[in-house]
């Protein structure tokens, strides 16, 4: 019984897809540049005139029945979509700047706000997005930071401080999402829940969430996320990292899969009724729309529901639905109605994955059939047709799940890798293994939500849903703990996007007929190359010290062969991106010099992305660590933090890291408490000596020099980001470094590095570099002195001035 499918036909690409691509590109370009309508009126007038002229010529030619090129209508549609996208995004930029100006020149307390979605908890409080309202009119959106959680749909007024978008990457990203700036809530004046039908639906959602008790367990948190679209509890349990490591974040982001399960459950209930198919489909569509609103109307769910609506409308008018046309039309409408959608990562990922699935899943399904084609024994087919049929159906479902997972991941990998700094290697396997428990969990969760008004009836159903969710969590964590389940990397989004587009275009143009042996050879070569790269990244790292560019903070990588040590973790997730740039998959130890946020803030962002065996702090510091930092260290290593004291040393390949300060117990709360580490390397004639200072300043370094713990060195990691009191001229002369590197963020408020510090070290004959100018600065040992590589610019001078 053969199950090898026939070669699918090359998919037809509708004009609406080209229009969608052109509209999204023009919107993103205008929003990124911040071009307002007032400054481009002439260009838009000229463009409108040209388009109207082209349309008039086309209509005239049609009336005169002249032969026209077949591509002309498509080209005109693409140009029109591009022009419309540029126009609405330029108008959006004007509205963003107008609202920003009004908020900057008036008291925040004179405005009203409405929370758009659920807030997420951060170290400084709660964070979310809100609409700005005055006199009953919605004027735009802002980020909200508040000390207490505000519920989705909540109307409130407050005393606070408004900050407009800056010109940095965060400010540009906010503008591209339609955000005018940030409001930090100082004091709440008044608040009230949403009213009307929308308020009733939000009230129902709140009631269901309370019955789920998402803070009770991980399983309940996942239930709340998958059934109600409430992700705050999932983030609170740190499950986001496990979802990312397994490549299954889409399972709890309400989308087409959820609507399919809702439709299946509803269809089973309506199957025994006498409803006509058209009415049954309309009812299913209506219930699906209510479910989308119930979950907070995420863009992925709106897009999926819109596609279903277009497909249902096509059936009602007697036309055959086309999935790719449906998603293109719906996404184009969403982008033109709300141009900020083009700047939202969730919207782009949703559209890219669905477009990729529509184009390539039939082909990948055929590839899998050819590569893993199978035939059931004839005796089994004859004697047990029921078993053979079930085996074939199971195989088909696994094949389809695998095809959808592979295509969805490859369609979006250039965005996910560049944004999150890594790729899940086990995503296809994880999707196959988690599909069944997730479907069971969601179906039971929906049933328990419907029974939330009768707790005694809901309890057993919720218990079953909780059990399915716990099984889901257990499989998720086991998969995420597999070696190389998640590989850190951060390619250029432009280069990776172009490569993805070229590969997709080549497949569509050539549409090659797969053959089993060449395919098996290609797959083997690919897997072999991938394994070689992974093993090389893990065990063949060149000996080097790299000061990572993490903004206003510190993170220094020491690597040699299969060993790596990270000294400090920077202020945020930029440390994970830095390790991805360096090809680091695992660190043997993390050494935290002290407890300031710019040195430890990125610790929790490493969980699930980089393996780690040990976390070290200075002697006496562990008892002063806050709970979140200790929890992050335990999540990374599976054990508590360890302490290092004066004279202790750890090894990283041929590198030796010896603690030279402080000499006693410290709390880690002051700059003077920073671990100072003397680093040395010697192998095969190559040497390197260095001093890593954390935020220690001239007094601490002077004590090290006086004790003889440190002397002439090759490389100095400048203390306290190059502040004026980091070291004296005498200390610079005694250390006599050939290379000095300060770690500081561009445009920081502290003036780091100071001109005085720079001059002191340059006068001592040292090459002075800063990460805000040079990016990652890598120092390599050699027989003739340190070699320096920089990520930005060049090293114009190395060594001592004559």
Coordinates of N, CA, C and O in Angstrom, one line a residue, residues 475-576:
X475 N 6.8 17.8 28.6 CA 7.4 17.5 27.3 C 8.1 18.7 26.8 O 9.3 18.6 26.3
X476 N 7.6 19.9 27.0 CA 8.2 21.1 26.6 C 9.6 21.3 27.3 O 10.6 21.6 26.6
X477 N 9.6 21.1 28.6 CA 10.9 21.3 29.3 C 11.9 20.2 28.9 O 13.1 20.5 28.8
X478 N 11.5 19.0 28.7 CA 12.4 17.9 28.4 C 13.0 18.2 27.0 O 14.2 18.0 26.8
X479 N 12.2 18.7 26.1 CA 12.7 19.0 24.7 C 13.7 20.2 24.8 O 14.7 20.2 24.1
X480 N 13.3 21.2 25.6 CA 14.2 22.4 25.7 C 15.5 22.1 26.3 O 16.4 22.9 26.1
X481 N 15.6 21.0 27.1 CA 16.9 20.7 27.8 C 17.8 19.8 26.9 O 18.9 19.5 27.3
X482 N 17.3 19.4 25.7 CA 18.2 18.6 24.9 C 19.4 19.4 24.4 O 19.3 20.6 24.1
X483 N 20.5 18.8 24.2 CA 21.7 19.5 23.7 C 21.4 20.1 22.3 O 20.8 19.5 21.4
X484 N 21.8 21.4 22.1 CA 21.7 22.1 20.9 C 20.2 22.2 20.4 O 19.9 22.3 19.3
X485 N 19.3 22.2 21.4 CA 17.9 22.4 21.0 C 17.7 23.8 20.5 O 16.8 24.1 19.7
X486 N 18.5 24.8 21.0 CA 18.4 26.2 20.6 C 19.8 26.7 20.3 O 20.7 26.6 21.1
X487 N 20.0 27.2 19.1 CA 21.3 27.7 18.7 C 21.3 29.2 18.6 O 20.5 29.8 17.9
X488 N 22.2 29.8 19.3 CA 22.3 31.3 19.3 C 22.9 31.8 18.0 O 24.0 31.3 17.7
X489 N 22.3 32.7 17.3 CA 22.9 33.3 16.2 C 22.1 34.6 15.9 O 20.9 34.7 16.3
X490 N 22.7 35.6 15.3 CA 22.1 36.8 15.0 C 22.5 37.3 13.6 O 23.3 38.2 13.5
X491 N 21.9 36.8 12.5 CA 22.3 37.2 11.2 C 21.7 38.6 10.9 O 20.8 39.1 11.6
X492 N 22.3 39.2 9.9 CA 21.7 40.5 9.4 C 20.3 40.2 8.8 O 20.1 39.4 8.0
X493 N 19.3 41.0 9.3 CA 17.9 40.7 8.8 C 17.8 41.0 7.3 O 17.0 40.3 6.6
X494 N 18.5 42.0 6.8 CA 18.5 42.3 5.4 C 19.1 41.2 4.5 O 18.5 40.7 3.6
X495 N 20.3 40.7 4.9 CA 21.0 39.7 4.2 C 20.2 38.3 4.3 O 19.9 37.7 3.3
X496 N 19.7 38.0 5.5 CA 19.0 36.7 5.7 C 17.7 36.8 5.0 O 17.2 35.8 4.4
X497 N 17.0 38.0 5.0 CA 15.7 38.1 4.3 C 15.9 38.0 2.8 O 15.1 37.3 2.1
X498 N 17.0 38.6 2.2 CA 17.2 38.4 0.8 C 17.5 37.0 0.4 O 17.1 36.5 -0.6
X499 N 18.3 36.3 1.3 CA 18.6 34.9 1.0 C 17.4 34.0 1.0 O 17.2 33.2 0.1
X500 N 16.5 34.3 2.0 CA 15.2 33.6 2.0 C 14.4 33.8 0.8 O 13.8 32.9 0.2
X501 N 14.3 35.1 0.4 CA 13.5 35.4 -0.8 C 14.1 34.8 -2.1 O 13.3 34.3 -2.9
X502 N 15.4 34.8 -2.2 CA 16.0 34.2 -3.4 C 15.8 32.7 -3.4 O 15.5 32.1 -4.5
X503 N 15.9 32.0 -2.3 CA 15.7 30.6 -2.2 C 14.2 30.3 -2.5 O 14.0 29.3 -3.3
X504 N 13.3 31.0 -2.0 CA 11.9 30.8 -2.3 C 11.6 31.0 -3.7 O 10.8 30.2 -4.4
X505 N 12.1 32.1 -4.3 CA 11.9 32.4 -5.7 C 12.5 31.3 -6.6 O 11.9 30.9 -7.6
X506 N 13.7 30.8 -6.3 CA 14.3 29.7 -7.1 C 13.4 28.5 -7.1 O 13.2 27.8 -8.1
X507 N 12.9 28.1 -5.9 CA 12.0 26.9 -5.8 C 10.8 27.1 -6.6 O 10.4 26.2 -7.4
X508 N 10.2 28.3 -6.6 CA 8.9 28.6 -7.3 C 9.2 28.5 -8.8 O 8.3 28.1 -9.6
X509 N 10.3 29.1 -9.2 CA 10.6 29.1 -10.7 C 11.0 27.7 -11.2 O 10.5 27.3 -12.2
X510 N 11.9 27.0 -10.5 CA 12.3 25.7 -11.0 C 11.3 24.6 -10.7 O 11.2 23.7 -11.5
X511 N 10.7 24.7 -9.5 CA 9.8 23.7 -9.0 C 10.3 22.3 -9.3 O 9.7 21.5 -10.0
X512 N 11.5 22.0 -8.8 CA 12.2 20.7 -9.2 C 11.5 19.5 -8.7 O 10.9 19.4 -7.6
X513 N 11.5 18.5 -9.5 CA 10.9 17.2 -9.1 C 11.8 16.4 -8.2 O 13.0 16.1 -8.6
X514 N 11.5 16.1 -7.0 CA 12.4 15.5 -6.1 C 12.6 14.0 -6.4 O 11.8 13.3 -6.9
X515 N 13.9 13.6 -6.2 CA 14.3 12.2 -6.3 C 14.9 11.8 -5.0 O 15.7 12.5 -4.4
X516 N 14.7 10.6 -4.6 CA 15.0 10.2 -3.2 C 16.5 10.2 -2.9 O 16.9 10.7 -1.9
X517 N 17.3 9.6 -3.8 CA 18.7 9.5 -3.5 C 19.4 10.9 -3.4 O 20.1 11.2 -2.5
X518 N 19.2 11.7 -4.4 CA 19.8 13.1 -4.3 C 19.3 13.8 -3.1 O 20.1 14.5 -2.5
X519 N 18.0 13.7 -2.8 CA 17.5 14.3 -1.6 C 18.2 13.8 -0.3 O 18.5 14.6 0.5
X520 N 18.3 12.5 -0.2 CA 18.9 11.9 1.0 C 20.4 12.4 1.1 O 20.8 12.7 2.2
X521 N 21.1 12.5 -0.1 CA 22.4 13.0 0.0 C 22.5 14.5 0.4 O 23.3 14.9 1.3
X522 N 21.6 15.3 -0.1 CA 21.5 16.7 0.3 C 21.2 16.9 1.8 O 21.8 17.7 2.5
X523 N 20.2 16.1 2.2 CA 19.9 16.2 3.6 C 21.0 15.8 4.5 O 21.3 16.4 5.6
X524 N 21.7 14.7 4.1 CA 22.9 14.2 4.9 C 24.0 15.3 5.0 O 24.6 15.5 6.0
X525 N 24.2 15.9 3.8 CA 25.3 16.9 3.7 C 24.9 18.1 4.6 O 25.7 18.7 5.3
X526 N 23.6 18.5 4.5 CA 23.2 19.7 5.3 C 23.3 19.4 6.8 O 23.8 20.2 7.6
X527 N 22.8 18.2 7.2 CA 22.9 17.8 8.6 C 24.3 17.7 9.1 O 24.7 18.1 10.2
X528 N 25.1 17.1 8.2 CA 26.6 17.0 8.6 C 27.2 18.4 8.8 O 28.0 18.6 9.7
X529 N 26.9 19.3 7.8 CA 27.5 20.6 7.9 C 27.0 21.3 9.2 O 27.8 22.0 9.9
X530 N 25.7 21.2 9.5 CA 25.1 21.8 10.6 C 25.8 21.3 11.9 O 26.1 22.0 12.8
X531 N 26.0 19.9 12.0 CA 26.6 19.3 13.1 C 28.0 19.8 13.3 O 28.5 20.1 14.4
X532 N 28.8 19.9 12.1 CA 30.1 20.4 12.2 C 30.2 21.9 12.7 O 31.1 22.2 13.5
X533 N 29.3 22.7 12.3 CA 29.2 24.1 12.7 C 29.0 24.2 14.2 O 29.6 24.9 15.0
X534 N 28.0 23.4 14.6 CA 27.6 23.4 16.1 C 28.8 22.9 16.9 O 29.1 23.5 18.0
X535 N 29.4 21.8 16.5 CA 30.6 21.3 17.3 C 31.7 22.3 17.2 O 32.5 22.4 18.2
X536 N 31.9 23.0 16.1 CA 33.0 24.0 16.0 C 32.7 25.1 17.0 O 33.6 25.6 17.7
X537 N 31.4 25.6 17.0 CA 31.1 26.7 17.9 C 31.2 26.2 19.4 O 31.6 27.0 20.2
X538 N 31.0 25.0 19.6 CA 31.0 24.5 21.0 C 32.4 24.2 21.5 O 32.8 24.4 22.7
X539 N 33.3 23.6 20.6 CA 34.5 23.1 21.1 C 35.8 23.6 20.4 O 36.9 23.3 20.8
X540 N 35.6 24.5 19.4 CA 36.8 25.0 18.7 C 36.9 26.5 18.6 O 37.2 27.1 17.6
X541 N 36.6 27.1 19.7 CA 36.6 28.6 19.8 C 38.1 29.0 19.9 O 38.9 28.5 20.6
X542 N 38.4 30.1 19.1 CA 39.8 30.6 19.2 C 40.0 31.3 20.5 O 39.1 31.9 21.1
X543 N 41.2 31.3 21.0 CA 41.6 31.9 22.2 C 41.4 33.4 22.1 O 42.1 34.1 21.2
X544 N 40.6 34.1 22.9 CA 40.4 35.5 22.8 C 39.7 36.0 24.0 O 39.0 35.3 24.8
X545 N 39.8 37.4 24.2 CA 39.0 38.1 25.2 C 38.2 39.1 24.4 O 38.8 39.9 23.6
X546 N 36.9 39.1 24.5 CA 36.1 40.0 23.7 C 35.2 40.9 24.7 O 34.4 40.3 25.5
X547 N 35.4 42.2 24.6 CA 34.5 43.1 25.3 C 33.3 43.3 24.4 O 33.4 43.9 23.3
X548 N 32.1 42.8 24.8 CA 30.9 42.8 24.0 C 30.3 44.2 24.1 O 30.3 44.8 25.1
X549 N 29.7 44.6 22.9 CA 29.0 45.8 22.9 C 27.6 45.6 23.4 O 26.7 45.1 22.6
X550 N 27.3 45.9 24.6 CA 26.0 45.7 25.3 C 25.4 47.0 25.7 O 24.5 47.1 26.6
X551 N 25.8 48.2 25.1 CA 25.3 49.4 25.5 C 26.0 49.9 26.8 O 27.2 49.7 27.0
X552 N 25.2 50.6 27.7 CA 25.8 51.1 28.9 C 25.8 50.0 30.0 O 25.0 49.9 30.8
X553 N 26.8 49.2 29.8 CA 27.0 48.0 30.8 C 28.3 47.3 30.4 O 29.0 47.7 29.5
X554 N 28.5 46.2 31.1 CA 29.7 45.4 31.0 C 29.4 44.0 30.7 O 28.5 43.4 31.3
X555 N 30.1 43.4 29.7 CA 30.0 41.9 29.5 C 31.3 41.6 28.7 O 31.5 42.1 27.6
X556 N 32.1 40.7 29.3 CA 33.4 40.3 28.7 C 33.4 38.8 28.5 O 33.2 38.1 29.5
X557 N 33.7 38.4 27.3 CA 33.8 37.0 27.0 C 35.3 36.5 27.0 O 36.1 37.2 26.3
X558 N 35.6 35.4 27.7 CA 36.9 34.8 27.6 C 36.7 33.4 27.1 O 36.0 32.6 27.7
X559 N 37.2 33.1 25.9 CA 37.0 31.8 25.3 C 38.3 31.2 24.8 O 39.2 31.9 24.4
X560 N 38.3 29.8 24.9 CA 39.5 29.1 24.4 C 39.1 27.6 24.2 O 38.7 27.0 25.1
X561 N 39.1 27.2 22.9 CA 38.7 25.8 22.6 C 37.2 25.5 23.0 O 36.3 26.2 22.5
X562 N 37.0 24.6 23.9 CA 35.7 24.2 24.3 C 35.3 24.9 25.6 O 34.3 24.5 26.2
X563 N 36.0 25.9 26.1 CA 35.7 26.5 27.3 C 35.5 28.0 27.1 O 36.1 28.7 26.3
X564 N 34.5 28.5 27.9 CA 34.2 30.0 27.8 C 33.7 30.4 29.2 O 33.0 29.7 29.9
X565 N 34.1 31.6 29.5 CA 33.7 32.3 30.7 C 33.2 33.7 30.4 O 33.8 34.4 29.5
X566 N 32.1 34.1 31.0 CA 31.5 35.4 30.8 C 31.6 36.2 32.0 O 31.1 35.8 33.1
X567 N 32.2 37.3 32.0 CA 32.4 38.2 33.1 C 31.3 39.3 33.0 O 31.5 40.2 32.1
X568 N 30.3 39.3 33.8 CA 29.2 40.2 33.8 C 28.2 40.0 32.6 O 28.7 39.4 31.5
X569 N 27.0 40.4 32.7 CA 26.0 40.0 31.7 C 25.3 41.3 31.1 O 24.2 41.1 30.5
X570 N 25.9 42.4 31.3 CA 25.3 43.6 30.7 C 24.0 44.0 31.3 O 23.5 43.4 32.3
X571 N 23.3 45.1 30.7 CA 22.1 45.6 31.3 C 20.8 44.8 30.9 O 19.8 45.0 31.5
X572 N 20.9 44.1 29.8 CA 19.6 43.6 29.2 C 19.9 42.4 28.2 O 21.0 41.8 28.3
X573 N 19.0 42.1 27.3 CA 19.1 41.0 26.4 C 20.2 41.2 25.4 O 20.5 40.2 24.6
X574 N 20.9 42.4 25.3 CA 21.9 42.6 24.4 C 23.1 41.6 24.6 O 23.9 41.3 23.7
X575 N 23.3 41.1 25.8 CA 24.4 40.2 26.1 C 24.1 38.9 25.3 O 25.1 38.3 24.8
X576 N 22.9 38.4 25.3 CA 22.6 37.2 24.5 C 22.8 37.4 23.0 O 23.3 36.5 22.3

